[in-house]
């Protein structure tokens, strides 16, 4: 607990001036449930440990319970059941202003009747910080977000990106050990959003605070987080690092929600070790990793990432010995995307099977209407729980 | 060649050489014309039924031709000869001849009333003199008239008539400001017991401010609730707020009479509970308390609606942000929420204040004598004493005062910050 994280992650990055590095706080949800109407659970049995200094992203579609979880942590919504711990102290009965948690809101929530400097001074002045210290901290915070000359402006005179930075600075200026961010980049355009993602990530790395970040944008989650907590229907579907989440989704929802995914439905024929044979509904039998299936006779959904599919056209149509799963395919559509070409095909009766072909300068060997074959390694094909579509 | 090009003088022009601004003005003229045509009916309606009559009415506060029109000879004499003492034969001749004509035209009472505005007793003097003028059939007029009615030998009366001979006068404004002219024609304050308008203006402003303040106190929490409740509850609450609004004003006012009078529901209740004894019933009606209570109730929607419309636009995140930044509920309210609602407060207070300042029916019904406002006095002069000049002067002062307050408000808060819904 309370380990000074310092600048260990920022060897390539000059330490930014700004709020001093603080030890991040640890957070623990212990079987937390939340219901608004007494009939449905918005958050169902949440158990979650957030390590000090961690950047944890809560990812999920709207209505999945991620924002409600954040609001419970901030203290704006009481937990219906269970306990939330901040640095091992239960905080269910601590009002929001005594939790010492910085928060960045979706629409920034900068106070429009105050200047930028007054906004930044607000959390300090309500804590009765001496005036000189307030001025020094506000100046440092403005410098941290690279807006040193903007103190006297009103929020309305700033661009969206600048308001965003001020909101981040305000949440950090009183040196909280935990920062919550509720879709803070949702209102920015794509380019600015990507730039801010890096900036927030760097600020986190420099200060060592714990960050809990809510988003519905999976690429944002993959870019920023140490760990991602995927929510759906009030339940944590998977909690892992970004690469594990992408490479090894635990169920069909995660496979579908994170990144692009090809689904094939079928019935498990036999299971041997950690592999299984699956009869596809559209014909053909393939080998897959038995990740989340119920044994022979049960339904399963296979998940294959588009970039792991091997085209027969790529290896001269001879077939490769190390690709055990081979299915015939018909090219439906080619979409040029610059760095790669998306090929939509019909495979095993499904016409939404997508293959990504890296643009290496050679001409694409396929055109719409071609009959060809696709294949993939058993290790790249995960048999998961069945979903209807 | 594209659509625009640079003319030699640097002005942008269209392809055929017309300046761009001209072309733009031509293009927008049609739209402007359409807009004017669309509002024209309402504009004419308001102009004919509202603006023009009000203008005429206000003009009456400085224009009073009744004396000059009906006493032409005397008016001519008085305009030519300033009065420093009771004038001589020529003036009395003009007076007698004019008064004879006026009696023929049955206008002598109006003339007397006009003079009576500034000198009490003049109406009866004019009437009784006119009745007995038959006895004077030739000079010397002064001698005969003074023998008949010695009251005409009065410098004050003649200075009043001198002022009345002018078609344009400021004497109504003087009266409205509790000023009057003494015998020599100098402007002095009215005697203490007759300074009623200053008192009434003062009371009107104070009571209106009190009503606006009470409405703010009572309306602010309701508006906050309205703006933050879930939709199904807030709709119900909104109906409750608006329901009195849709009920007739008279019904509401008379129901307050039923509630507040000394044998009314509220007093009965207090006697029954034992707060007051049966002989100590509280007088809540026919005094200022009645006016304040009934008008606060009537004005509440005018406070709640602007407040609500402003509070509706204050994002909930503001208070949450303040709380998360370390502010307790009170600090978050005072430093973040309240400043956001100031435009609504300004609009509501101004609206309630302005409507209250000119309010008539409720104070007339429940105000008794101590709860009367300036508008009741205006109505009195319009309908009963028929001194329209004074009514118009009082009205104009009221209007001027409200405009002054509006200007002050604009300087202090800014009208652009005001939201009325």
PDB file of C-alpha atoms in Angstrom, chain B residues 80-198:
ATOM      1  CA  UNK B  80     -51.698  88.112 -21.987  1.00  0.00           C
ATOM      2  CA  UNK B  81     -51.680  89.480 -18.425  1.00  0.00           C
ATOM      3  CA  UNK B  82     -49.776  87.563 -15.747  1.00  0.00           C
ATOM      4  CA  UNK B  83     -51.650  87.504 -12.470  1.00  0.00           C
ATOM      5  CA  UNK B  84     -49.909  89.232  -9.568  1.00  0.00           C
ATOM      6  CA  UNK B  85     -53.033  90.409  -7.788  1.00  0.00           C
ATOM      7  CA  UNK B  86     -56.781  90.051  -8.259  1.00  0.00           C
ATOM      8  CA  UNK B  87     -57.196  91.580 -11.731  1.00  0.00           C
ATOM      9  CA  UNK B  88     -59.459  94.420 -12.744  1.00  0.00           C
ATOM     10  CA  UNK B  89     -62.621  95.048 -14.711  1.00  0.00           C
ATOM     11  CA  UNK B  90     -61.442  93.592 -18.041  1.00  0.00           C
ATOM     12  CA  UNK B  91     -60.782  90.185 -16.516  1.00  0.00           C
ATOM     13  CA  UNK B  92     -64.128  90.129 -14.695  1.00  0.00           C
ATOM     14  CA  UNK B  93     -65.944  91.093 -17.875  1.00  0.00           C
ATOM     15  CA  UNK B  94     -64.309  88.181 -19.695  1.00  0.00           C
ATOM     16  CA  UNK B  95     -65.138  85.873 -16.779  1.00  0.00           C
ATOM     17  CA  UNK B  96     -68.812  86.828 -16.674  1.00  0.00           C
ATOM     18  CA  UNK B  97     -69.323  86.622 -20.433  1.00  0.00           C
ATOM     19  CA  UNK B  98     -67.452  83.281 -20.688  1.00  0.00           C
ATOM     20  CA  UNK B  99     -69.375  81.860 -17.775  1.00  0.00           C
ATOM     21  CA  UNK B 100     -72.701  82.866 -19.331  1.00  0.00           C
ATOM     22  CA  UNK B 101     -71.710  81.056 -22.561  1.00  0.00           C
ATOM     23  CA  UNK B 102     -70.531  78.075 -20.575  1.00  0.00           C
ATOM     24  CA  UNK B 103     -73.832  77.848 -18.745  1.00  0.00           C
ATOM     25  CA  UNK B 104     -75.624  77.923 -22.067  1.00  0.00           C
ATOM     26  CA  UNK B 105     -73.385  75.080 -23.265  1.00  0.00           C
ATOM     27  CA  UNK B 106     -73.712  73.311 -19.895  1.00  0.00           C
ATOM     28  CA  UNK B 107     -69.921  73.157 -19.545  1.00  0.00           C
ATOM     29  CA  UNK B 108     -69.530  75.465 -16.548  1.00  0.00           C
ATOM     30  CA  UNK B 109     -69.394  72.502 -14.134  1.00  0.00           C
ATOM     31  CA  UNK B 110     -66.499  70.919 -16.064  1.00  0.00           C
ATOM     32  CA  UNK B 111     -64.608  74.171 -15.932  1.00  0.00           C
ATOM     33  CA  UNK B 112     -65.302  74.433 -12.232  1.00  0.00           C
ATOM     34  CA  UNK B 113     -64.067  70.867 -11.723  1.00  0.00           C
ATOM     35  CA  UNK B 114     -60.836  71.622 -13.549  1.00  0.00           C
ATOM     36  CA  UNK B 115     -60.193  74.572 -11.235  1.00  0.00           C
ATOM     37  CA  UNK B 116     -61.348  72.514  -8.275  1.00  0.00           C
ATOM     38  CA  UNK B 117     -58.452  70.060  -8.868  1.00  0.00           C
ATOM     39  CA  UNK B 118     -56.128  72.751  -7.547  1.00  0.00           C
ATOM     40  CA  UNK B 119     -58.437  74.748  -5.314  1.00  0.00           C
ATOM     41  CA  UNK B 120     -61.104  73.000  -3.348  1.00  0.00           C
ATOM     42  CA  UNK B 121     -64.597  74.501  -3.424  1.00  0.00           C
ATOM     43  CA  UNK B 122     -64.278  75.858  -6.929  1.00  0.00           C
ATOM     44  CA  UNK B 123     -66.841  73.531  -8.487  1.00  0.00           C
ATOM     45  CA  UNK B 124     -69.635  74.840  -6.285  1.00  0.00           C
ATOM     46  CA  UNK B 125     -68.409  78.417  -6.735  1.00  0.00           C
ATOM     47  CA  UNK B 126     -68.575  78.090 -10.518  1.00  0.00           C
ATOM     48  CA  UNK B 127     -71.977  76.371 -10.379  1.00  0.00           C
ATOM     49  CA  UNK B 128     -73.637  78.837  -8.023  1.00  0.00           C
ATOM     50  CA  UNK B 129     -72.119  81.844  -9.790  1.00  0.00           C
ATOM     51  CA  UNK B 130     -73.278  80.621 -13.190  1.00  0.00           C
ATOM     52  CA  UNK B 131     -76.757  80.059 -11.808  1.00  0.00           C
ATOM     53  CA  UNK B 132     -77.056  83.655 -10.650  1.00  0.00           C
ATOM     54  CA  UNK B 133     -75.284  85.419 -13.505  1.00  0.00           C
ATOM     55  CA  UNK B 134     -78.598  86.573 -14.972  1.00  0.00           C
ATOM     56  CA  UNK B 135     -78.519  89.353 -12.413  1.00  0.00           C
ATOM     57  CA  UNK B 136     -75.415  90.843 -14.012  1.00  0.00           C
ATOM     58  CA  UNK B 137     -76.407  92.401 -17.320  1.00  0.00           C
ATOM     59  CA  UNK B 138     -73.753  95.065 -17.792  1.00  0.00           C
ATOM     60  CA  UNK B 139     -70.660  96.754 -16.380  1.00  0.00           C
ATOM     61  CA  UNK B 140     -69.182  97.253 -13.907  1.00  0.00           C
ATOM     62  CA  UNK B 141     -68.740  93.499 -13.850  1.00  0.00           C
ATOM     63  CA  UNK B 142     -66.163  93.315 -11.104  1.00  0.00           C
ATOM     64  CA  UNK B 143     -68.179  95.286  -8.643  1.00  0.00           C
ATOM     65  CA  UNK B 144     -71.401  93.395  -9.338  1.00  0.00           C
ATOM     66  CA  UNK B 145     -69.800  89.955  -9.273  1.00  0.00           C
ATOM     67  CA  UNK B 146     -67.914  90.579  -6.045  1.00  0.00           C
ATOM     68  CA  UNK B 147     -71.142  91.812  -4.505  1.00  0.00           C
ATOM     69  CA  UNK B 148     -72.826  88.651  -5.642  1.00  0.00           C
ATOM     70  CA  UNK B 149     -69.958  86.276  -4.751  1.00  0.00           C
ATOM     71  CA  UNK B 150     -67.159  87.753  -2.660  1.00  0.00           C
ATOM     72  CA  UNK B 151     -65.226  84.518  -3.048  1.00  0.00           C
ATOM     73  CA  UNK B 152     -63.970  85.712  -6.447  1.00  0.00           C
ATOM     74  CA  UNK B 153     -61.812  88.238  -4.671  1.00  0.00           C
ATOM     75  CA  UNK B 154     -59.102  85.633  -4.073  1.00  0.00           C
ATOM     76  CA  UNK B 155     -55.622  85.803  -5.578  1.00  0.00           C
ATOM     77  CA  UNK B 156     -55.157  82.012  -5.206  1.00  0.00           C
ATOM     78  CA  UNK B 157     -58.242  81.349  -7.296  1.00  0.00           C
ATOM     79  CA  UNK B 158     -56.947  83.637 -10.025  1.00  0.00           C
ATOM     80  CA  UNK B 159     -53.484  82.076 -10.110  1.00  0.00           C
ATOM     81  CA  UNK B 160     -55.132  78.660 -10.414  1.00  0.00           C
ATOM     82  CA  UNK B 161     -57.224  79.930 -13.300  1.00  0.00           C
ATOM     83  CA  UNK B 162     -54.171  81.423 -14.919  1.00  0.00           C
ATOM     84  CA  UNK B 163     -52.483  77.997 -14.926  1.00  0.00           C
ATOM     85  CA  UNK B 164     -55.694  76.306 -16.091  1.00  0.00           C
ATOM     86  CA  UNK B 165     -55.854  78.697 -19.053  1.00  0.00           C
ATOM     87  CA  UNK B 166     -52.756  77.019 -20.466  1.00  0.00           C
ATOM     88  CA  UNK B 167     -53.647  73.918 -22.455  1.00  0.00           C
ATOM     89  CA  UNK B 168     -50.406  72.231 -21.428  1.00  0.00           C
ATOM     90  CA  UNK B 169     -49.798  71.909 -17.746  1.00  0.00           C
ATOM     91  CA  UNK B 170     -47.540  70.158 -15.270  1.00  0.00           C
ATOM     92  CA  UNK B 171     -49.950  70.615 -12.384  1.00  0.00           C
ATOM     93  CA  UNK B 172     -51.170  67.012 -12.581  1.00  0.00           C
ATOM     94  CA  UNK B 173     -47.613  65.779 -12.150  1.00  0.00           C
ATOM     95  CA  UNK B 174     -47.212  68.236  -9.298  1.00  0.00           C
ATOM     96  CA  UNK B 175     -50.284  66.774  -7.613  1.00  0.00           C
ATOM     97  CA  UNK B 176     -49.095  63.232  -8.276  1.00  0.00           C
ATOM     98  CA  UNK B 177     -45.844  64.114  -6.521  1.00  0.00           C
ATOM     99  CA  UNK B 178     -47.664  65.624  -3.548  1.00  0.00           C
ATOM    100  CA  UNK B 179     -46.737  69.146  -4.668  1.00  0.00           C
ATOM    101  CA  UNK B 180     -49.034  72.107  -5.059  1.00  0.00           C
ATOM    102  CA  UNK B 181     -48.988  75.810  -5.872  1.00  0.00           C
ATOM    103  CA  UNK B 182     -49.424  78.359  -3.161  1.00  0.00           C
ATOM    104  CA  UNK B 183     -51.431  81.590  -3.554  1.00  0.00           C
ATOM    105  CA  UNK B 184     -48.540  83.287  -5.312  1.00  0.00           C
ATOM    106  CA  UNK B 185     -48.188  80.443  -7.788  1.00  0.00           C
ATOM    107  CA  UNK B 186     -44.952  78.986  -6.355  1.00  0.00           C
ATOM    108  CA  UNK B 187     -44.428  75.232  -6.190  1.00  0.00           C
ATOM    109  CA  UNK B 188     -44.606  73.990  -2.579  1.00  0.00           C
ATOM    110  CA  UNK B 189     -45.174  70.663  -0.904  1.00  0.00           C
ATOM    111  CA  UNK B 190     -48.763  69.828  -0.218  1.00  0.00           C
ATOM    112  CA  UNK B 191     -49.933  70.058   3.372  1.00  0.00           C
ATOM    113  CA  UNK B 192     -48.906  67.028   5.426  1.00  0.00           C
ATOM    114  CA  UNK B 193     -52.360  65.465   5.617  1.00  0.00           C
ATOM    115  CA  UNK B 194     -52.786  65.583   1.839  1.00  0.00           C
ATOM    116  CA  UNK B 195     -49.506  63.932   0.875  1.00  0.00           C
ATOM    117  CA  UNK B 196     -51.084  60.610  -0.052  1.00  0.00           C
ATOM    118  CA  UNK B 197     -49.457  59.704  -3.350  1.00  0.00           C
ATOM    119  CA  UNK B 198     -45.885  59.619  -2.097  1.00  0.00           C
TER     120      UNK B 198
END
